[in-house]
Amino acid sequence: MPEIGKGDDLAAIIVGAVSLEEGDILVITSKIVSKAEGRVIAAADREQAITDETVRVVATREYEGGVTRIVENRQGIIGAAAGVDASNAPDGTVLLLPIDPDASARALATGIRSLTGLGIGVILSDTLGRPWRDGQTDIAIGAAGVHVFDDLRGATDATGKPLAVTMPCVADEIAGAAELVKGKSAGIPVAVVRGLGRYVGALDLPGARSIQRPAERDLFRVGADEAYDNGYRDGFDESQNEGPLRRDL
């Protein structure tokens, strides 16, 4: 595929570059979508861009080269630097994530289905770290025409035991598998996943935003150090409200 620029017809470029079959799922790196949508800024503005894209700070850690910020961004994704990234960006620039990855995926799926007449699913992927685990993997940040979950709740396992909570996130699994083909430096921004047509469906299926766990069910809203500091301050404030500490003899 050629280098993508602002305003490019990404659906047409992809259709011209790959051979597709009914039920295929296209995993598209979000960076080429960001380029096509003009989500490119000067590298000097990166720190301010991270601030602008942040809706909630989860944790910050200082290191020798600066400060790592783990935040929730406007897309609802929790990760480092709000997804603002210099990799695979033109020199002197950084890329912001698409404003609405699900809408971008839906537009691409609509265009590709129109051009090919095929039932095609689209997943937009990006690379994130994981809590408690070193390294990174690709996840789905946008999806259209794909069932993002394989909801097995209410079924039984191979031994007949009921499945109460089992709901694999197939969109993330597909995104991670596709990254083994695309790689980080091979210049391959799109992978075709074939043989999973059972997960392809209507364009109005819930997108990747539905993967984000709601705040009321998030057991890890802040980092460990931040949680400790918050608890310490709350305890101190409560003790002050109750008056000076004293020892009864």
mmCIF file of C-alpha atoms in Angstrom:
data_model
loop_
_atom_site.group_PDB
_atom_site.id
_atom_site.type_symbol
_atom_site.label_atom_id
_atom_site.label_comp_id
_atom_site.label_asym_id
_atom_site.label_seq_id
_atom_site.Cartn_x
_atom_site.Cartn_y
_atom_site.Cartn_z
ATOM 1 C CA MET A 1 0.000 0.000 0.000
ATOM 2 C CA PRO A 2 1.174 3.550 -0.634
ATOM 3 C CA GLU A 3 1.907 6.076 2.084
ATOM 4 C CA ILE A 4 -1.438 7.400 3.287
ATOM 5 C CA GLY A 5 -2.166 11.132 3.451
ATOM 6 C CA LYS A 6 -4.992 13.353 4.603
ATOM 7 C CA GLY A 7 -8.154 12.912 2.533
ATOM 8 C CA ASP A 8 -7.116 9.643 0.876
ATOM 9 C CA ASP A 9 -9.933 7.206 0.034
ATOM 10 C CA LEU A 10 -8.724 4.499 2.365
ATOM 11 C CA ALA A 11 -11.508 2.040 1.510
ATOM 12 C CA ALA A 12 -10.651 2.182 -2.197
ATOM 13 C CA ILE A 13 -6.911 1.885 -1.524
ATOM 14 C CA ILE A 14 -7.418 -1.182 0.652
ATOM 15 C CA VAL A 15 -9.754 -2.860 -1.858
ATOM 16 C CA GLY A 16 -7.154 -2.254 -4.575
ATOM 17 C CA ALA A 17 -4.398 -3.802 -2.470
ATOM 18 C CA VAL A 18 -5.964 -7.031 -1.179
ATOM 19 C CA SER A 19 -8.019 -9.954 -2.431
ATOM 20 C CA LEU A 20 -11.139 -10.383 -0.325
ATOM 21 C CA GLU A 21 -13.705 -13.121 0.202
ATOM 22 C CA GLU A 22 -17.102 -13.202 1.882
ATOM 23 C CA GLY A 23 -16.727 -13.205 5.672
ATOM 24 C CA ASP A 24 -13.178 -11.837 5.766
ATOM 25 C CA ILE A 25 -12.201 -9.516 8.614
ATOM 26 C CA LEU A 26 -9.819 -6.671 7.845
ATOM 27 C CA VAL A 27 -7.581 -5.598 10.712
ATOM 28 C CA ILE A 28 -6.366 -2.093 9.949
ATOM 29 C CA THR A 29 -3.750 -0.294 12.001
ATOM 30 C CA SER A 30 -5.294 2.880 13.371
ATOM 31 C CA LYS A 31 -2.290 4.935 12.282
ATOM 32 C CA ILE A 32 -3.239 4.921 8.597
ATOM 33 C CA VAL A 33 -6.760 5.930 9.575
ATOM 34 C CA SER A 34 -5.309 8.800 11.618
ATOM 35 C CA LYS A 35 -3.242 9.879 8.607
ATOM 36 C CA ALA A 36 -6.235 9.767 6.264
ATOM 37 C CA GLU A 37 -8.296 11.771 8.776
ATOM 38 C CA GLY A 38 -5.558 14.378 9.267
ATOM 39 C CA ARG A 39 -4.902 13.506 12.894
ATOM 40 C CA VAL A 40 -1.252 14.583 12.585
ATOM 41 C CA ILE A 41 0.444 17.285 14.678
ATOM 42 C CA ALA A 42 3.952 18.625 15.177
ATOM 43 C CA ALA A 43 6.093 16.517 17.502
ATOM 44 C CA ALA A 44 6.873 19.602 19.593
ATOM 45 C CA ASP A 45 3.207 19.686 20.630
ATOM 46 C CA ARG A 46 3.145 16.086 21.882
ATOM 47 C CA GLU A 47 2.943 16.771 25.618
ATOM 48 C CA GLN A 48 0.164 19.318 25.175
ATOM 49 C CA ALA A 49 -1.635 16.895 22.861
ATOM 50 C CA ILE A 50 -1.514 14.207 25.551
ATOM 51 C CA THR A 51 -3.085 16.678 27.973
ATOM 52 C CA ASP A 52 -5.732 17.677 25.435
ATOM 53 C CA GLU A 53 -6.635 14.051 24.674
ATOM 54 C CA THR A 54 -6.842 13.094 28.366
ATOM 55 C CA VAL A 55 -10.138 12.943 30.252
ATOM 56 C CA ARG A 56 -8.789 11.223 33.389
ATOM 57 C CA VAL A 57 -5.323 10.589 34.816
ATOM 58 C CA VAL A 58 -4.906 7.031 36.109
ATOM 59 C CA ALA A 59 -1.235 7.056 37.136
ATOM 60 C CA THR A 60 1.976 8.978 36.541
ATOM 61 C CA ARG A 61 5.518 7.777 37.102
ATOM 62 C CA GLU A 62 8.773 9.696 36.787
ATOM 63 C CA TYR A 63 11.703 8.054 35.081
ATOM 64 C CA GLU A 64 15.113 9.259 33.949
ATOM 65 C CA GLY A 65 13.837 10.597 30.647
ATOM 66 C CA GLY A 66 10.658 12.261 31.877
ATOM 67 C CA VAL A 67 7.220 11.228 33.089
ATOM 68 C CA THR A 68 5.023 8.355 31.940
ATOM 69 C CA ARG A 69 1.335 9.212 32.017
ATOM 70 C CA ILE A 70 -1.268 6.443 32.070
ATOM 71 C CA VAL A 71 -4.579 8.088 31.246
ATOM 72 C CA GLU A 72 -8.065 7.536 29.955
ATOM 73 C CA ASN A 73 -8.447 9.338 26.641
ATOM 74 C CA ARG A 74 -11.509 10.726 24.907
ATOM 75 C CA GLN A 75 -12.031 7.387 23.149
ATOM 76 C CA GLY A 76 -12.363 5.662 26.537
ATOM 77 C CA ILE A 77 -9.070 3.796 26.136
ATOM 78 C CA ILE A 78 -6.725 3.559 29.130
ATOM 79 C CA GLY A 79 -3.073 3.515 28.177
ATOM 80 C CA ALA A 80 0.172 5.431 28.012
ATOM 81 C CA ALA A 81 0.252 8.951 26.567
ATOM 82 C CA ALA A 82 -3.421 8.929 25.517
ATOM 83 C CA GLY A 83 -2.446 7.046 22.362
ATOM 84 C CA VAL A 84 -0.338 9.954 21.043
ATOM 85 C CA ASP A 85 2.493 8.206 19.193
ATOM 86 C CA ALA A 86 5.485 9.032 16.996
ATOM 87 C CA SER A 87 6.042 5.539 15.578
ATOM 88 C CA ASN A 88 5.301 5.198 11.874
ATOM 89 C CA ALA A 89 4.571 8.929 11.710
ATOM 90 C CA PRO A 90 6.231 11.357 9.283
ATOM 91 C CA ASP A 91 9.442 12.933 10.643
ATOM 92 C CA GLY A 92 8.776 15.757 13.057
ATOM 93 C CA THR A 93 5.190 14.721 13.706
ATOM 94 C CA VAL A 94 3.112 12.537 16.001
ATOM 95 C CA LEU A 95 -0.227 10.873 15.391
ATOM 96 C CA LEU A 96 -3.398 11.192 17.425
ATOM 97 C CA LEU A 97 -5.935 8.386 17.489
ATOM 98 C CA PRO A 98 -9.053 8.773 15.321
ATOM 99 C CA ILE A 99 -11.632 10.923 17.099
ATOM 100 C CA ASP A 100 -14.228 8.115 16.971
ATOM 101 C CA PRO A 101 -12.583 4.794 16.026
ATOM 102 C CA ASP A 102 -15.914 2.944 15.820
ATOM 103 C CA ALA A 103 -17.295 5.555 13.410
ATOM 104 C CA SER A 104 -14.102 5.329 11.350
ATOM 105 C CA ALA A 105 -14.367 1.534 11.244
ATOM 106 C CA ARG A 106 -18.036 1.772 10.249
ATOM 107 C CA ALA A 107 -17.247 4.196 7.415
ATOM 108 C CA LEU A 108 -14.512 1.888 6.127
ATOM 109 C CA ALA A 109 -16.683 -1.221 6.385
ATOM 110 C CA THR A 110 -19.500 0.565 4.576
ATOM 111 C CA GLY A 111 -17.177 1.680 1.783
ATOM 112 C CA ILE A 112 -15.499 -1.694 1.402
ATOM 113 C CA ARG A 113 -18.815 -3.568 1.367
ATOM 114 C CA SER A 114 -20.120 -1.148 -1.264
ATOM 115 C CA LEU A 115 -17.047 -1.564 -3.458
ATOM 116 C CA THR A 116 -16.864 -5.357 -3.193
ATOM 117 C CA GLY A 117 -20.430 -6.495 -2.545
ATOM 118 C CA LEU A 118 -19.023 -8.723 0.195
ATOM 119 C CA GLY A 119 -19.883 -9.030 3.882
ATOM 120 C CA ILE A 120 -16.627 -7.781 5.377
ATOM 121 C CA GLY A 121 -15.821 -6.950 9.006
ATOM 122 C CA VAL A 122 -13.393 -4.211 10.031
ATOM 123 C CA ILE A 123 -11.289 -3.888 13.167
ATOM 124 C CA LEU A 124 -9.058 -0.888 13.870
ATOM 125 C CA SER A 125 -6.094 -1.906 15.994
ATOM 126 C CA ASP A 126 -3.568 -0.116 18.156
ATOM 127 C CA THR A 127 -0.735 -1.253 20.404
ATOM 128 C CA LEU A 128 -1.090 -1.045 24.182
ATOM 129 C CA GLY A 129 0.648 -2.342 27.264
ATOM 130 C CA ARG A 130 -1.248 -4.445 29.819
ATOM 131 C CA PRO A 131 -1.490 -4.058 33.618
ATOM 132 C CA TRP A 132 0.747 -6.519 35.461
ATOM 133 C CA ARG A 133 2.420 -7.761 32.252
ATOM 134 C CA ASP A 134 5.501 -6.543 30.405
ATOM 135 C CA GLY A 135 5.429 -5.993 26.666
ATOM 136 C CA GLN A 136 2.631 -4.847 24.410
ATOM 137 C CA THR A 137 -0.018 -6.340 22.159
ATOM 138 C CA ASP A 138 -2.505 -5.006 19.648
ATOM 139 C CA ILE A 139 -6.116 -4.555 20.707
ATOM 140 C CA ALA A 140 -9.282 -3.471 18.915
ATOM 141 C CA ILE A 141 -9.983 0.236 19.402
ATOM 142 C CA GLY A 142 -12.639 0.363 16.668
ATOM 143 C CA ALA A 143 -14.894 -2.250 15.098
ATOM 144 C CA ALA A 144 -17.737 -2.481 12.598
ATOM 145 C CA GLY A 145 -19.603 -5.447 11.206
ATOM 146 C CA VAL A 146 -17.928 -7.738 13.746
ATOM 147 C CA HIS A 147 -19.174 -9.369 16.945
ATOM 148 C CA VAL A 148 -16.558 -8.088 19.394
ATOM 149 C CA PHE A 149 -17.466 -10.749 21.986
ATOM 150 C CA ASP A 150 -18.180 -14.465 21.762
ATOM 151 C CA ASP A 151 -20.735 -14.552 24.554
ATOM 152 C CA LEU A 152 -20.746 -18.083 25.969
ATOM 153 C CA ARG A 153 -22.606 -17.262 29.175
ATOM 154 C CA GLY A 154 -25.389 -19.737 29.775
ATOM 155 C CA ALA A 155 -23.700 -22.477 27.734
ATOM 156 C CA THR A 156 -21.717 -25.392 29.177
ATOM 157 C CA ASP A 157 -18.105 -26.433 28.909
ATOM 158 C CA ALA A 158 -16.843 -29.774 27.564
ATOM 159 C CA THR A 159 -17.653 -31.471 30.862
ATOM 160 C CA GLY A 160 -21.152 -30.046 31.117
ATOM 161 C CA LYS A 161 -20.349 -27.380 33.706
ATOM 162 C CA PRO A 162 -22.266 -24.101 33.227
ATOM 163 C CA LEU A 163 -20.373 -21.092 31.897
ATOM 164 C CA ALA A 164 -21.385 -18.096 34.002
ATOM 165 C CA VAL A 165 -18.910 -15.381 32.986
ATOM 166 C CA THR A 166 -17.104 -16.705 29.900
ATOM 167 C CA MET A 167 -17.142 -14.054 27.192
ATOM 168 C CA PRO A 168 -13.956 -14.049 25.084
ATOM 169 C CA CYS A 169 -13.156 -10.693 23.524
ATOM 170 C CA VAL A 170 -12.620 -12.010 20.017
ATOM 171 C CA ALA A 171 -12.017 -8.522 18.601
ATOM 172 C CA ASP A 172 -8.894 -8.168 20.755
ATOM 173 C CA GLU A 173 -7.827 -11.743 19.997
ATOM 174 C CA ILE A 174 -8.153 -11.104 16.256
ATOM 175 C CA ALA A 175 -6.267 -7.802 16.526
ATOM 176 C CA GLY A 176 -3.432 -9.483 18.418
ATOM 177 C CA ALA A 177 -3.220 -12.349 15.946
ATOM 178 C CA ALA A 178 -3.177 -9.958 12.988
ATOM 179 C CA GLU A 179 -0.233 -8.083 14.491
ATOM 180 C CA LEU A 180 1.862 -11.233 14.050
ATOM 181 C CA VAL A 181 1.377 -10.700 10.304
ATOM 182 C CA LYS A 182 1.585 -6.897 10.153
ATOM 183 C CA GLY A 183 4.508 -6.380 12.515
ATOM 184 C CA LYS A 184 5.684 -3.036 13.791
ATOM 185 C CA SER A 185 8.241 -2.127 11.156
ATOM 186 C CA ALA A 186 7.341 -4.111 8.027
ATOM 187 C CA GLY A 187 5.156 -1.391 6.506
ATOM 188 C CA ILE A 188 2.110 -3.695 6.387
ATOM 189 C CA PRO A 189 -0.831 -1.734 7.839
ATOM 190 C CA VAL A 190 -3.637 -4.163 6.932
ATOM 191 C CA ALA A 191 -4.120 -7.886 7.548
ATOM 192 C CA VAL A 192 -6.878 -10.118 6.180
ATOM 193 C CA VAL A 193 -8.212 -12.644 8.693
ATOM 194 C CA ARG A 194 -10.025 -15.486 6.932
ATOM 195 C CA GLY A 195 -12.064 -18.333 8.366
ATOM 196 C CA LEU A 196 -13.854 -16.386 11.094
ATOM 197 C CA GLY A 197 -16.921 -15.401 9.107
ATOM 198 C CA ARG A 198 -19.119 -16.549 11.963
ATOM 199 C CA TYR A 199 -18.150 -13.331 13.759
ATOM 200 C CA VAL A 200 -19.054 -11.043 10.843
ATOM 201 C CA GLY A 201 -22.454 -9.387 11.052
ATOM 202 C CA ALA A 202 -24.445 -6.204 10.553
ATOM 203 C CA LEU A 203 -22.846 -2.779 10.573
ATOM 204 C CA ASP A 204 -24.946 -1.699 13.545
ATOM 205 C CA LEU A 205 -23.376 -4.251 15.913
ATOM 206 C CA PRO A 206 -21.811 -2.719 19.050
ATOM 207 C CA GLY A 207 -18.315 -1.434 18.327
ATOM 208 C CA ALA A 208 -15.073 -1.611 20.264
ATOM 209 C CA ARG A 209 -16.208 1.090 22.691
ATOM 210 C CA SER A 210 -18.460 -1.578 24.223
ATOM 211 C CA ILE A 211 -15.335 -3.473 25.300
ATOM 212 C CA GLN A 212 -14.387 -0.781 27.815
ATOM 213 C CA ARG A 213 -15.441 -1.794 31.325
ATOM 214 C CA PRO A 214 -17.877 0.711 32.880
ATOM 215 C CA ALA A 215 -16.477 2.844 35.693
ATOM 216 C CA GLU A 216 -18.795 1.294 38.272
ATOM 217 C CA ARG A 217 -17.269 -2.140 37.550
ATOM 218 C CA ASP A 218 -13.656 -0.978 37.346
ATOM 219 C CA LEU A 219 -11.740 -2.315 40.355
ATOM 220 C CA PHE A 220 -8.536 -0.507 39.358
ATOM 221 C CA ARG A 221 -9.577 3.078 38.641
ATOM 222 C CA VAL A 222 -6.189 4.488 39.666
ATOM 223 C CA GLY A 223 -2.635 3.262 40.080
ATOM 224 C CA ALA A 224 -1.476 1.606 43.297
ATOM 225 C CA ASP A 225 0.534 4.597 44.519
ATOM 226 C CA GLU A 226 -2.324 6.973 43.710
ATOM 227 C CA ALA A 227 -4.811 4.773 45.558
ATOM 228 C CA TYR A 228 -2.518 4.715 48.614
ATOM 229 C CA ASP A 229 -2.106 8.506 48.558
ATOM 230 C CA ASN A 230 -5.848 9.041 48.189
ATOM 231 C CA GLY A 231 -6.574 6.714 51.096
ATOM 232 C CA TYR A 232 -3.942 8.387 53.263
ATOM 233 C CA ARG A 233 -5.362 11.849 52.554
ATOM 234 C CA ASP A 234 -8.925 10.714 53.186
ATOM 235 C CA GLY A 235 -7.904 9.122 56.490
ATOM 236 C CA PHE A 236 -5.959 12.212 57.542
ATOM 237 C CA ASP A 237 -8.840 14.549 56.656
ATOM 238 C CA GLU A 238 -11.280 12.378 58.599
ATOM 239 C CA SER A 239 -9.030 12.381 61.654
ATOM 240 C CA GLN A 240 -8.734 16.173 61.512
ATOM 241 C CA ASN A 241 -12.503 16.507 61.363
ATOM 242 C CA GLU A 242 -12.792 14.416 64.514
ATOM 243 C CA GLY A 243 -10.418 16.702 66.423
ATOM 244 C CA PRO A 244 -6.834 16.302 67.670
ATOM 245 C CA LEU A 245 -5.648 12.813 68.443
ATOM 246 C CA ARG A 246 -5.321 12.062 72.166
ATOM 247 C CA ARG A 247 -4.342 9.116 74.311
ATOM 248 C CA ASP A 248 -6.702 8.141 77.102
ATOM 249 C CA LEU A 249 -4.812 7.021 80.196
#
